[in-house]
Amino acid sequence: MIWSLLFSLAVYLPAGIWAFIMLAKSRTLSWYVLVMIPFIFVLGGSIASFVIGSVIGVALAFVYNAGFFVMSTWIPFLWGLIHILVVVVGSYSTITAIL
């Protein structure tokens, strides 16, 4: 879950800042609304990553405990990375249209 949160911050914060810059150029929104955009991006991404990271973590714990395996410290890191890469790939409109 922690890795999912860290990776989501690394993705959603630049996306929120980019949205802020693009909307600030058009000057259609007031400044107090524009300042809230990066925070909304980070908050939404963090909530989604917290929920998904928790579900994936519990599922991995059940699988590893059922098989009497020892979980390496790299496993949560890799699943957090996989989670955020799926989010990035799903953000492209052509990919979502194909799927």
PDB file of N, CA and C in Angstrom:
ATOM      1  N   MET A   1       0.821  -1.180   0.000  1.00  0.00           N
ATOM      2  CA  MET A   1       0.000   0.000   0.000  1.00  0.00           C
ATOM      3  C   MET A   1       0.870   1.251   0.000  1.00  0.00           C
ATOM      4  N   ILE A   2       1.967   1.225   0.747  1.00  0.00           N
ATOM      5  CA  ILE A   2       2.826   2.410   0.809  1.00  0.00           C
ATOM      6  C   ILE A   2       3.463   2.677  -0.544  1.00  0.00           C
ATOM      7  N   TRP A   3       3.884   1.601  -1.220  1.00  0.00           N
ATOM      8  CA  TRP A   3       4.479   1.799  -2.537  1.00  0.00           C
ATOM      9  C   TRP A   3       3.449   2.318  -3.530  1.00  0.00           C
ATOM     10  N   SER A   4       2.226   1.854  -3.439  1.00  0.00           N
ATOM     11  CA  SER A   4       1.179   2.355  -4.331  1.00  0.00           C
ATOM     12  C   SER A   4       0.939   3.837  -4.101  1.00  0.00           C
ATOM     13  N   LEU A   5       0.943   4.261  -2.839  1.00  0.00           N
ATOM     14  CA  LEU A   5       0.759   5.679  -2.533  1.00  0.00           C
ATOM     15  C   LEU A   5       1.921   6.521  -3.050  1.00  0.00           C
ATOM     16  N   LEU A   6       3.135   6.037  -2.880  1.00  0.00           N
ATOM     17  CA  LEU A   6       4.294   6.791  -3.359  1.00  0.00           C
ATOM     18  C   LEU A   6       4.301   6.913  -4.880  1.00  0.00           C
ATOM     19  N   PHE A   7       3.991   5.810  -5.560  1.00  0.00           N
ATOM     20  CA  PHE A   7       3.951   5.859  -7.015  1.00  0.00           C
ATOM     21  C   PHE A   7       2.805   6.733  -7.519  1.00  0.00           C
ATOM     22  N   SER A   8       1.676   6.713  -6.818  1.00  0.00           N
ATOM     23  CA  SER A   8       0.555   7.553  -7.254  1.00  0.00           C
ATOM     24  C   SER A   8       0.878   9.029  -7.076  1.00  0.00           C
ATOM     25  N   LEU A   9       1.599   9.374  -6.009  1.00  0.00           N
ATOM     26  CA  LEU A   9       2.026  10.766  -5.848  1.00  0.00           C
ATOM     27  C   LEU A   9       2.974  11.186  -6.960  1.00  0.00           C
ATOM     28  N   ALA A  10       3.843  10.259  -7.375  1.00  0.00           N
ATOM     29  CA  ALA A  10       4.785  10.567  -8.451  1.00  0.00           C
ATOM     30  C   ALA A  10       4.092  10.737  -9.793  1.00  0.00           C
ATOM     31  N   VAL A  11       2.893  10.196  -9.947  1.00  0.00           N
ATOM     32  CA  VAL A  11       2.169  10.315 -11.210  1.00  0.00           C
ATOM     33  C   VAL A  11       1.126  11.420 -11.155  1.00  0.00           C
ATOM     34  N   TYR A  12       0.333  11.463 -10.091  1.00  0.00           N
ATOM     35  CA  TYR A  12      -0.792  12.392 -10.037  1.00  0.00           C
ATOM     36  C   TYR A  12      -0.385  13.829  -9.727  1.00  0.00           C
ATOM     37  N   LEU A  13       0.693  14.042  -8.988  1.00  0.00           N
ATOM     38  CA  LEU A  13       1.116  15.410  -8.717  1.00  0.00           C
ATOM     39  C   LEU A  13       1.593  16.123  -9.980  1.00  0.00           C
ATOM     40  N   PRO A  14       2.456  15.528 -10.809  1.00  0.00           N
ATOM     41  CA  PRO A  14       2.798  16.201 -12.070  1.00  0.00           C
ATOM     42  C   PRO A  14       1.590  16.357 -13.001  1.00  0.00           C
ATOM     43  N   ALA A  15       0.680  15.385 -12.975  1.00  0.00           N
ATOM     44  CA  ALA A  15      -0.522  15.521 -13.810  1.00  0.00           C
ATOM     45  C   ALA A  15      -1.387  16.678 -13.333  1.00  0.00           C
ATOM     46  N   GLY A  16      -1.507  16.854 -12.023  1.00  0.00           N
ATOM     47  CA  GLY A  16      -2.269  17.974 -11.482  1.00  0.00           C
ATOM     48  C   GLY A  16      -1.619  19.309 -11.774  1.00  0.00           C
ATOM     49  N   ILE A  17      -0.300  19.357 -11.684  1.00  0.00           N
ATOM     50  CA  ILE A  17       0.411  20.595 -12.009  1.00  0.00           C
ATOM     51  C   ILE A  17       0.275  20.918 -13.486  1.00  0.00           C
ATOM     52  N   TRP A  18       0.343  19.893 -14.340  1.00  0.00           N
ATOM     53  CA  TRP A  18       0.156  20.099 -15.778  1.00  0.00           C
ATOM     54  C   TRP A  18      -1.252  20.610 -16.080  1.00  0.00           C
ATOM     55  N   ALA A  19      -2.253  20.049 -15.418  1.00  0.00           N
ATOM     56  CA  ALA A  19      -3.630  20.516 -15.602  1.00  0.00           C
ATOM     57  C   ALA A  19      -3.773  21.954 -15.132  1.00  0.00           C
ATOM     58  N   PHE A  20      -3.119  22.295 -14.035  1.00  0.00           N
ATOM     59  CA  PHE A  20      -3.140  23.669 -13.534  1.00  0.00           C
ATOM     60  C   PHE A  20      -2.559  24.629 -14.563  1.00  0.00           C
ATOM     61  N   ILE A  21      -1.418  24.268 -15.136  1.00  0.00           N
ATOM     62  CA  ILE A  21      -0.768  25.136 -16.120  1.00  0.00           C
ATOM     63  C   ILE A  21      -1.636  25.300 -17.359  1.00  0.00           C
ATOM     64  N   MET A  22      -2.200  24.208 -17.843  1.00  0.00           N
ATOM     65  CA  MET A  22      -3.015  24.290 -19.051  1.00  0.00           C
ATOM     66  C   MET A  22      -4.294  25.106 -18.818  1.00  0.00           C
ATOM     67  N   LEU A  23      -4.928  24.934 -17.682  1.00  0.00           N
ATOM     68  CA  LEU A  23      -6.146  25.689 -17.400  1.00  0.00           C
ATOM     69  C   LEU A  23      -5.843  27.145 -17.046  1.00  0.00           C
ATOM     70  N   ALA A  24      -4.668  27.406 -16.495  1.00  0.00           N
ATOM     71  CA  ALA A  24      -4.289  28.787 -16.192  1.00  0.00           C
ATOM     72  C   ALA A  24      -4.042  29.573 -17.470  1.00  0.00           C
ATOM     73  N   LYS A  25      -3.578  28.907 -18.513  1.00  0.00           N
ATOM     74  CA  LYS A  25      -3.370  29.587 -19.796  1.00  0.00           C
ATOM     75  C   LYS A  25      -4.681  30.052 -20.405  1.00  0.00           C
ATOM     76  N   SER A  26      -5.740  29.255 -20.228  1.00  0.00           N
ATOM     77  CA  SER A  26      -7.020  29.607 -20.846  1.00  0.00           C
ATOM     78  C   SER A  26      -7.757  30.691 -20.068  1.00  0.00           C
ATOM     79  N   ARG A  27      -7.423  30.875 -18.806  1.00  0.00           N
ATOM     80  CA  ARG A  27      -8.010  31.910 -17.946  1.00  0.00           C
ATOM     81  C   ARG A  27      -9.539  31.821 -17.871  1.00  0.00           C
ATOM     82  N   THR A  28     -10.051  30.606 -17.866  1.00  0.00           N
ATOM     83  CA  THR A  28     -11.498  30.436 -17.769  1.00  0.00           C
ATOM     84  C   THR A  28     -11.968  30.237 -16.336  1.00  0.00           C
ATOM     85  N   LEU A  29     -11.081  29.796 -15.458  1.00  0.00           N
ATOM     86  CA  LEU A  29     -11.448  29.547 -14.070  1.00  0.00           C
ATOM     87  C   LEU A  29     -10.797  30.573 -13.160  1.00  0.00           C
ATOM     88  N   SER A  30     -11.421  30.804 -12.015  1.00  0.00           N
ATOM     89  CA  SER A  30     -10.825  31.729 -11.051  1.00  0.00           C
ATOM     90  C   SER A  30      -9.629  31.063 -10.364  1.00  0.00           C
ATOM     91  N   TRP A  31      -8.788  31.867  -9.754  1.00  0.00           N
ATOM     92  CA  TRP A  31      -7.535  31.367  -9.213  1.00  0.00           C
ATOM     93  C   TRP A  31      -7.723  30.404  -8.053  1.00  0.00           C
ATOM     94  N   TYR A  32      -8.723  30.612  -7.219  1.00  0.00           N
ATOM     95  CA  TYR A  32      -8.899  29.692  -6.089  1.00  0.00           C
ATOM     96  C   TYR A  32      -9.341  28.315  -6.560  1.00  0.00           C
ATOM     97  N   VAL A  33     -10.034  28.248  -7.691  1.00  0.00           N
ATOM     98  CA  VAL A  33     -10.390  26.942  -8.261  1.00  0.00           C
ATOM     99  C   VAL A  33      -9.159  26.305  -8.906  1.00  0.00           C
ATOM    100  N   LEU A  34      -8.353  27.118  -9.578  1.00  0.00           N
ATOM    101  CA  LEU A  34      -7.151  26.590 -10.223  1.00  0.00           C
ATOM    102  C   LEU A  34      -6.149  26.034  -9.213  1.00  0.00           C
ATOM    103  N   VAL A  35      -6.018  26.676  -8.069  1.00  0.00           N
ATOM    104  CA  VAL A  35      -5.074  26.214  -7.062  1.00  0.00           C
ATOM    105  C   VAL A  35      -5.515  24.873  -6.475  1.00  0.00           C
ATOM    106  N   MET A  36      -6.805  24.619  -6.452  1.00  0.00           N
ATOM    107  CA  MET A  36      -7.311  23.367  -5.886  1.00  0.00           C
ATOM    108  C   MET A  36      -7.110  22.167  -6.816  1.00  0.00           C
ATOM    109  N   ILE A  37      -6.869  22.380  -8.094  1.00  0.00           N
ATOM    110  CA  ILE A  37      -6.782  21.279  -9.065  1.00  0.00           C
ATOM    111  C   ILE A  37      -5.668  20.286  -8.720  1.00  0.00           C
ATOM    112  N   PRO A  38      -4.418  20.716  -8.473  1.00  0.00           N
ATOM    113  CA  PRO A  38      -3.396  19.708  -8.111  1.00  0.00           C
ATOM    114  C   PRO A  38      -3.737  18.946  -6.832  1.00  0.00           C
ATOM    115  N   PHE A  39      -4.347  19.629  -5.855  1.00  0.00           N
ATOM    116  CA  PHE A  39      -4.718  18.945  -4.616  1.00  0.00           C
ATOM    117  C   PHE A  39      -5.812  17.907  -4.863  1.00  0.00           C
ATOM    118  N   ILE A  40      -6.736  18.217  -5.742  1.00  0.00           N
ATOM    119  CA  ILE A  40      -7.802  17.268  -6.061  1.00  0.00           C
ATOM    120  C   ILE A  40      -7.226  16.051  -6.788  1.00  0.00           C
ATOM    121  N   PHE A  41      -6.296  16.289  -7.711  1.00  0.00           N
ATOM    122  CA  PHE A  41      -5.641  15.176  -8.405  1.00  0.00           C
ATOM    123  C   PHE A  41      -4.933  14.264  -7.413  1.00  0.00           C
ATOM    124  N   VAL A  42      -4.146  14.859  -6.507  1.00  0.00           N
ATOM    125  CA  VAL A  42      -3.372  14.073  -5.545  1.00  0.00           C
ATOM    126  C   VAL A  42      -4.304  13.347  -4.577  1.00  0.00           C
ATOM    127  N   LEU A  43      -5.336  14.017  -4.108  1.00  0.00           N
ATOM    128  CA  LEU A  43      -6.268  13.385  -3.172  1.00  0.00           C
ATOM    129  C   LEU A  43      -7.002  12.217  -3.828  1.00  0.00           C
ATOM    130  N   GLY A  44      -7.497  12.419  -5.040  1.00  0.00           N
ATOM    131  CA  GLY A  44      -8.197  11.339  -5.746  1.00  0.00           C
ATOM    132  C   GLY A  44      -7.290  10.164  -6.047  1.00  0.00           C
ATOM    133  N   GLY A  45      -6.077  10.447  -6.509  1.00  0.00           N
ATOM    134  CA  GLY A  45      -5.130   9.373  -6.785  1.00  0.00           C
ATOM    135  C   GLY A  45      -4.701   8.638  -5.533  1.00  0.00           C
ATOM    136  N   SER A  46      -4.540   9.372  -4.438  1.00  0.00           N
ATOM    137  CA  SER A  46      -4.129   8.745  -3.184  1.00  0.00           C
ATOM    138  C   SER A  46      -5.219   7.851  -2.611  1.00  0.00           C
ATOM    139  N   ILE A  47      -6.460   8.305  -2.680  1.00  0.00           N
ATOM    140  CA  ILE A  47      -7.567   7.474  -2.183  1.00  0.00           C
ATOM    141  C   ILE A  47      -7.687   6.198  -3.008  1.00  0.00           C
ATOM    142  N   ALA A  48      -7.624   6.333  -4.334  1.00  0.00           N
ATOM    143  CA  ALA A  48      -7.725   5.160  -5.199  1.00  0.00           C
ATOM    144  C   ALA A  48      -6.555   4.201  -4.964  1.00  0.00           C
ATOM    145  N   SER A  49      -5.353   4.746  -4.826  1.00  0.00           N
ATOM    146  CA  SER A  49      -4.184   3.887  -4.589  1.00  0.00           C
ATOM    147  C   SER A  49      -4.224   3.236  -3.218  1.00  0.00           C
ATOM    148  N   PHE A  50      -4.754   3.936  -2.226  1.00  0.00           N
ATOM    149  CA  PHE A  50      -4.882   3.346  -0.898  1.00  0.00           C
ATOM    150  C   PHE A  50      -5.818   2.142  -0.930  1.00  0.00           C
ATOM    151  N   VAL A  51      -6.947   2.299  -1.584  1.00  0.00           N
ATOM    152  CA  VAL A  51      -7.921   1.202  -1.639  1.00  0.00           C
ATOM    153  C   VAL A  51      -7.368   0.037  -2.459  1.00  0.00           C
ATOM    154  N   ILE A  52      -6.855   0.330  -3.634  1.00  0.00           N
ATOM    155  CA  ILE A  52      -6.359  -0.736  -4.502  1.00  0.00           C
ATOM    156  C   ILE A  52      -5.116  -1.395  -3.899  1.00  0.00           C
ATOM    157  N   GLY A  53      -4.223  -0.596  -3.314  1.00  0.00           N
ATOM    158  CA  GLY A  53      -3.039  -1.156  -2.666  1.00  0.00           C
ATOM    159  C   GLY A  53      -3.393  -2.040  -1.482  1.00  0.00           C
ATOM    160  N   SER A  54      -4.423  -1.660  -0.737  1.00  0.00           N
ATOM    161  CA  SER A  54      -4.861  -2.487   0.386  1.00  0.00           C
ATOM    162  C   SER A  54      -5.439  -3.811  -0.086  1.00  0.00           C
ATOM    163  N   VAL A  55      -6.245  -3.771  -1.123  1.00  0.00           N
ATOM    164  CA  VAL A  55      -6.841  -5.001  -1.665  1.00  0.00           C
ATOM    165  C   VAL A  55      -5.754  -5.924  -2.214  1.00  0.00           C
ATOM    166  N   ILE A  56      -4.822  -5.363  -2.970  1.00  0.00           N
ATOM    167  CA  ILE A  56      -3.735  -6.176  -3.527  1.00  0.00           C
ATOM    168  C   ILE A  56      -2.869  -6.737  -2.409  1.00  0.00           C
ATOM    169  N   GLY A  57      -2.587  -5.927  -1.384  1.00  0.00           N
ATOM    170  CA  GLY A  57      -1.773  -6.395  -0.262  1.00  0.00           C
ATOM    171  C   GLY A  57      -2.412  -7.539   0.492  1.00  0.00           C
ATOM    172  N   VAL A  58      -3.707  -7.440   0.746  1.00  0.00           N
ATOM    173  CA  VAL A  58      -4.405  -8.519   1.442  1.00  0.00           C
ATOM    174  C   VAL A  58      -4.437  -9.781   0.584  1.00  0.00           C
ATOM    175  N   ALA A  59      -4.684  -9.623  -0.710  1.00  0.00           N
ATOM    176  CA  ALA A  59      -4.705 -10.784  -1.604  1.00  0.00           C
ATOM    177  C   ALA A  59      -3.331 -11.453  -1.656  1.00  0.00           C
ATOM    178  N   LEU A  60      -2.274 -10.660  -1.748  1.00  0.00           N
ATOM    179  CA  LEU A  60      -0.927 -11.241  -1.749  1.00  0.00           C
ATOM    180  C   LEU A  60      -0.619 -11.943  -0.430  1.00  0.00           C
ATOM    181  N   ALA A  61      -1.039 -11.353   0.675  1.00  0.00           N
ATOM    182  CA  ALA A  61      -0.798 -11.979   1.975  1.00  0.00           C
ATOM    183  C   ALA A  61      -1.512 -13.317   2.081  1.00  0.00           C
ATOM    184  N   PHE A  62      -2.755 -13.376   1.594  1.00  0.00           N
ATOM    185  CA  PHE A  62      -3.486 -14.645   1.628  1.00  0.00           C
ATOM    186  C   PHE A  62      -2.803 -15.703   0.777  1.00  0.00           C
ATOM    187  N   VAL A  63      -2.363 -15.330  -0.414  1.00  0.00           N
ATOM    188  CA  VAL A  63      -1.720 -16.297  -1.308  1.00  0.00           C
ATOM    189  C   VAL A  63      -0.408 -16.793  -0.709  1.00  0.00           C
ATOM    190  N   TYR A  64       0.398 -15.874  -0.199  1.00  0.00           N
ATOM    191  CA  TYR A  64       1.678 -16.280   0.353  1.00  0.00           C
ATOM    192  C   TYR A  64       1.517 -17.086   1.637  1.00  0.00           C
ATOM    193  N   ASN A  65       0.552 -16.741   2.463  1.00  0.00           N
ATOM    194  CA  ASN A  65       0.319 -17.527   3.682  1.00  0.00           C
ATOM    195  C   ASN A  65      -0.273 -18.895   3.369  1.00  0.00           C
ATOM    196  N   ALA A  66      -1.126 -18.974   2.358  1.00  0.00           N
ATOM    197  CA  ALA A  66      -1.720 -20.265   1.994  1.00  0.00           C
ATOM    198  C   ALA A  66      -0.669 -21.221   1.438  1.00  0.00           C
ATOM    199  N   GLY A  67       0.303 -20.676   0.723  1.00  0.00           N
ATOM    200  CA  GLY A  67       1.349 -21.523   0.157  1.00  0.00           C
ATOM    201  C   GLY A  67       2.563 -21.673   1.045  1.00  0.00           C
ATOM    202  N   PHE A  68       2.527 -21.099   2.252  1.00  0.00           N
ATOM    203  CA  PHE A  68       3.648 -21.136   3.192  1.00  0.00           C
ATOM    204  C   PHE A  68       4.926 -20.583   2.568  1.00  0.00           C
ATOM    205  N   PHE A  69       4.771 -19.490   1.792  1.00  0.00           N
ATOM    206  CA  PHE A  69       5.917 -18.825   1.175  1.00  0.00           C
ATOM    207  C   PHE A  69       6.338 -17.644   2.030  1.00  0.00           C
ATOM    208  N   VAL A  70       7.568 -17.221   1.833  1.00  0.00           N
ATOM    209  CA  VAL A  70       8.073 -16.011   2.489  1.00  0.00           C
ATOM    210  C   VAL A  70       8.072 -14.904   1.439  1.00  0.00           C
ATOM    211  N   MET A  71       7.437 -13.781   1.770  1.00  0.00           N
ATOM    212  CA  MET A  71       7.330 -12.687   0.804  1.00  0.00           C
ATOM    213  C   MET A  71       8.595 -11.836   0.855  1.00  0.00           C
ATOM    214  N   SER A  72       9.193 -11.642  -0.299  1.00  0.00           N
ATOM    215  CA  SER A  72      10.351 -10.782  -0.414  1.00  0.00           C
ATOM    216  C   SER A  72       9.909  -9.318  -0.296  1.00  0.00           C
ATOM    217  N   THR A  73      10.839  -8.457   0.050  1.00  0.00           N
ATOM    218  CA  THR A  73      10.505  -7.039   0.153  1.00  0.00           C
ATOM    219  C   THR A  73      10.288  -6.402  -1.210  1.00  0.00           C
ATOM    220  N   TRP A  74      10.705  -7.077  -2.266  1.00  0.00           N
ATOM    221  CA  TRP A  74      10.516  -6.550  -3.611  1.00  0.00           C
ATOM    222  C   TRP A  74       9.102  -6.772  -4.136  1.00  0.00           C
ATOM    223  N   ILE A  75       8.376  -7.702  -3.587  1.00  0.00           N
ATOM    224  CA  ILE A  75       7.042  -8.035  -4.087  1.00  0.00           C
ATOM    225  C   ILE A  75       6.072  -6.860  -3.950  1.00  0.00           C
ATOM    226  N   PRO A  76       5.938  -6.221  -2.795  1.00  0.00           N
ATOM    227  CA  PRO A  76       5.035  -5.062  -2.721  1.00  0.00           C
ATOM    228  C   PRO A  76       5.467  -3.917  -3.631  1.00  0.00           C
ATOM    229  N   PHE A  77       6.784  -3.707  -3.747  1.00  0.00           N
ATOM    230  CA  PHE A  77       7.297  -2.676  -4.648  1.00  0.00           C
ATOM    231  C   PHE A  77       6.871  -2.943  -6.088  1.00  0.00           C
ATOM    232  N   LEU A  78       7.050  -4.175  -6.534  1.00  0.00           N
ATOM    233  CA  LEU A  78       6.711  -4.515  -7.917  1.00  0.00           C
ATOM    234  C   LEU A  78       5.203  -4.442  -8.169  1.00  0.00           C
ATOM    235  N   TRP A  79       4.387  -4.858  -7.198  1.00  0.00           N
ATOM    236  CA  TRP A  79       2.938  -4.775  -7.388  1.00  0.00           C
ATOM    237  C   TRP A  79       2.460  -3.331  -7.374  1.00  0.00           C
ATOM    238  N   GLY A  80       3.084  -2.477  -6.573  1.00  0.00           N
ATOM    239  CA  GLY A  80       2.759  -1.053  -6.614  1.00  0.00           C
ATOM    240  C   GLY A  80       3.134  -0.440  -7.947  1.00  0.00           C
ATOM    241  N   LEU A  81       4.293  -0.849  -8.483  1.00  0.00           N
ATOM    242  CA  LEU A  81       4.725  -0.364  -9.793  1.00  0.00           C
ATOM    243  C   LEU A  81       3.788  -0.858 -10.895  1.00  0.00           C
ATOM    244  N   ILE A  82       3.389  -2.122 -10.822  1.00  0.00           N
ATOM    245  CA  ILE A  82       2.447  -2.673 -11.801  1.00  0.00           C
ATOM    246  C   ILE A  82       1.125  -1.920 -11.738  1.00  0.00           C
ATOM    247  N   HIS A  83       0.661  -1.632 -10.536  1.00  0.00           N
ATOM    248  CA  HIS A  83      -0.603  -0.910 -10.373  1.00  0.00           C
ATOM    249  C   HIS A  83      -0.558   0.450 -11.045  1.00  0.00           C
ATOM    250  N   ILE A  84       0.494   1.219 -10.801  1.00  0.00           N
ATOM    251  CA  ILE A  84       0.541   2.569 -11.361  1.00  0.00           C
ATOM    252  C   ILE A  84       0.801   2.533 -12.867  1.00  0.00           C
ATOM    253  N   LEU A  85       1.518   1.522 -13.360  1.00  0.00           N
ATOM    254  CA  LEU A  85       1.702   1.401 -14.805  1.00  0.00           C
ATOM    255  C   LEU A  85       0.391   1.066 -15.508  1.00  0.00           C
ATOM    256  N   VAL A  86      -0.451   0.265 -14.881  1.00  0.00           N
ATOM    257  CA  VAL A  86      -1.777  -0.012 -15.441  1.00  0.00           C
ATOM    258  C   VAL A  86      -2.609   1.271 -15.478  1.00  0.00           C
ATOM    259  N   VAL A  87      -2.486   2.101 -14.457  1.00  0.00           N
ATOM    260  CA  VAL A  87      -3.204   3.379 -14.444  1.00  0.00           C
ATOM    261  C   VAL A  87      -2.712   4.284 -15.565  1.00  0.00           C
ATOM    262  N   VAL A  88      -1.399   4.335 -15.763  1.00  0.00           N
ATOM    263  CA  VAL A  88      -0.838   5.186 -16.816  1.00  0.00           C
ATOM    264  C   VAL A  88      -1.250   4.684 -18.192  1.00  0.00           C
ATOM    265  N   VAL A  89      -1.177   3.382 -18.423  1.00  0.00           N
ATOM    266  CA  VAL A  89      -1.574   2.829 -19.719  1.00  0.00           C
ATOM    267  C   VAL A  89      -3.064   3.049 -19.959  1.00  0.00           C
ATOM    268  N   GLY A  90      -3.870   2.919 -18.923  1.00  0.00           N
ATOM    269  CA  GLY A  90      -5.305   3.132 -19.063  1.00  0.00           C
ATOM    270  C   GLY A  90      -5.695   4.577 -19.258  1.00  0.00           C
ATOM    271  N   SER A  91      -4.761   5.505 -19.035  1.00  0.00           N
ATOM    272  CA  SER A  91      -5.102   6.925 -19.192  1.00  0.00           C
ATOM    273  C   SER A  91      -5.111   7.356 -20.647  1.00  0.00           C
ATOM    274  N   TYR A  92      -4.499   6.602 -21.519  1.00  0.00           N
ATOM    275  CA  TYR A  92      -4.496   6.960 -22.930  1.00  0.00           C
ATOM    276  C   TYR A  92      -5.834   6.599 -23.544  1.00  0.00           C
ATOM    277  N   SER A  93      -6.428   7.545 -24.251  1.00  0.00           N
ATOM    278  CA  SER A  93      -7.774   7.336 -24.776  1.00  0.00           C
ATOM    279  C   SER A  93      -7.808   6.267 -25.864  1.00  0.00           C
ATOM    280  N   THR A  94      -6.736   6.129 -26.635  1.00  0.00           N
ATOM    281  CA  THR A  94      -6.760   5.099 -27.686  1.00  0.00           C
ATOM    282  C   THR A  94      -6.745   3.702 -27.091  1.00  0.00           C
ATOM    283  N   ILE A  95      -6.035   3.519 -25.986  1.00  0.00           N
ATOM    284  CA  ILE A  95      -5.991   2.205 -25.347  1.00  0.00           C
ATOM    285  C   ILE A  95      -7.359   1.860 -24.771  1.00  0.00           C
ATOM    286  N   THR A  96      -7.999   2.819 -24.120  1.00  0.00           N
ATOM    287  CA  THR A  96      -9.307   2.530 -23.543  1.00  0.00           C
ATOM    288  C   THR A  96     -10.355   2.321 -24.611  1.00  0.00           C
ATOM    289  N   ALA A  97     -10.207   2.942 -25.777  1.00  0.00           N
ATOM    290  CA  ALA A  97     -11.148   2.713 -26.865  1.00  0.00           C
ATOM    291  C   ALA A  97     -10.983   1.315 -27.447  1.00  0.00           C
ATOM    292  N   ILE A  98      -9.735   0.851 -27.500  1.00  0.00           N
ATOM    293  CA  ILE A  98      -9.482  -0.490 -28.022  1.00  0.00           C
ATOM    294  C   ILE A  98      -9.977  -1.549 -27.056  1.00  0.00           C
ATOM    295  N   LEU A  99      -9.752  -1.339 -25.765  1.00  0.00           N
ATOM    296  CA  LEU A  99     -10.172  -2.330 -24.777  1.00  0.00           C
ATOM    297  C   LEU A  99     -11.662  -2.268 -24.567  1.00  0.00           C
TER     298      LEU A  99
END
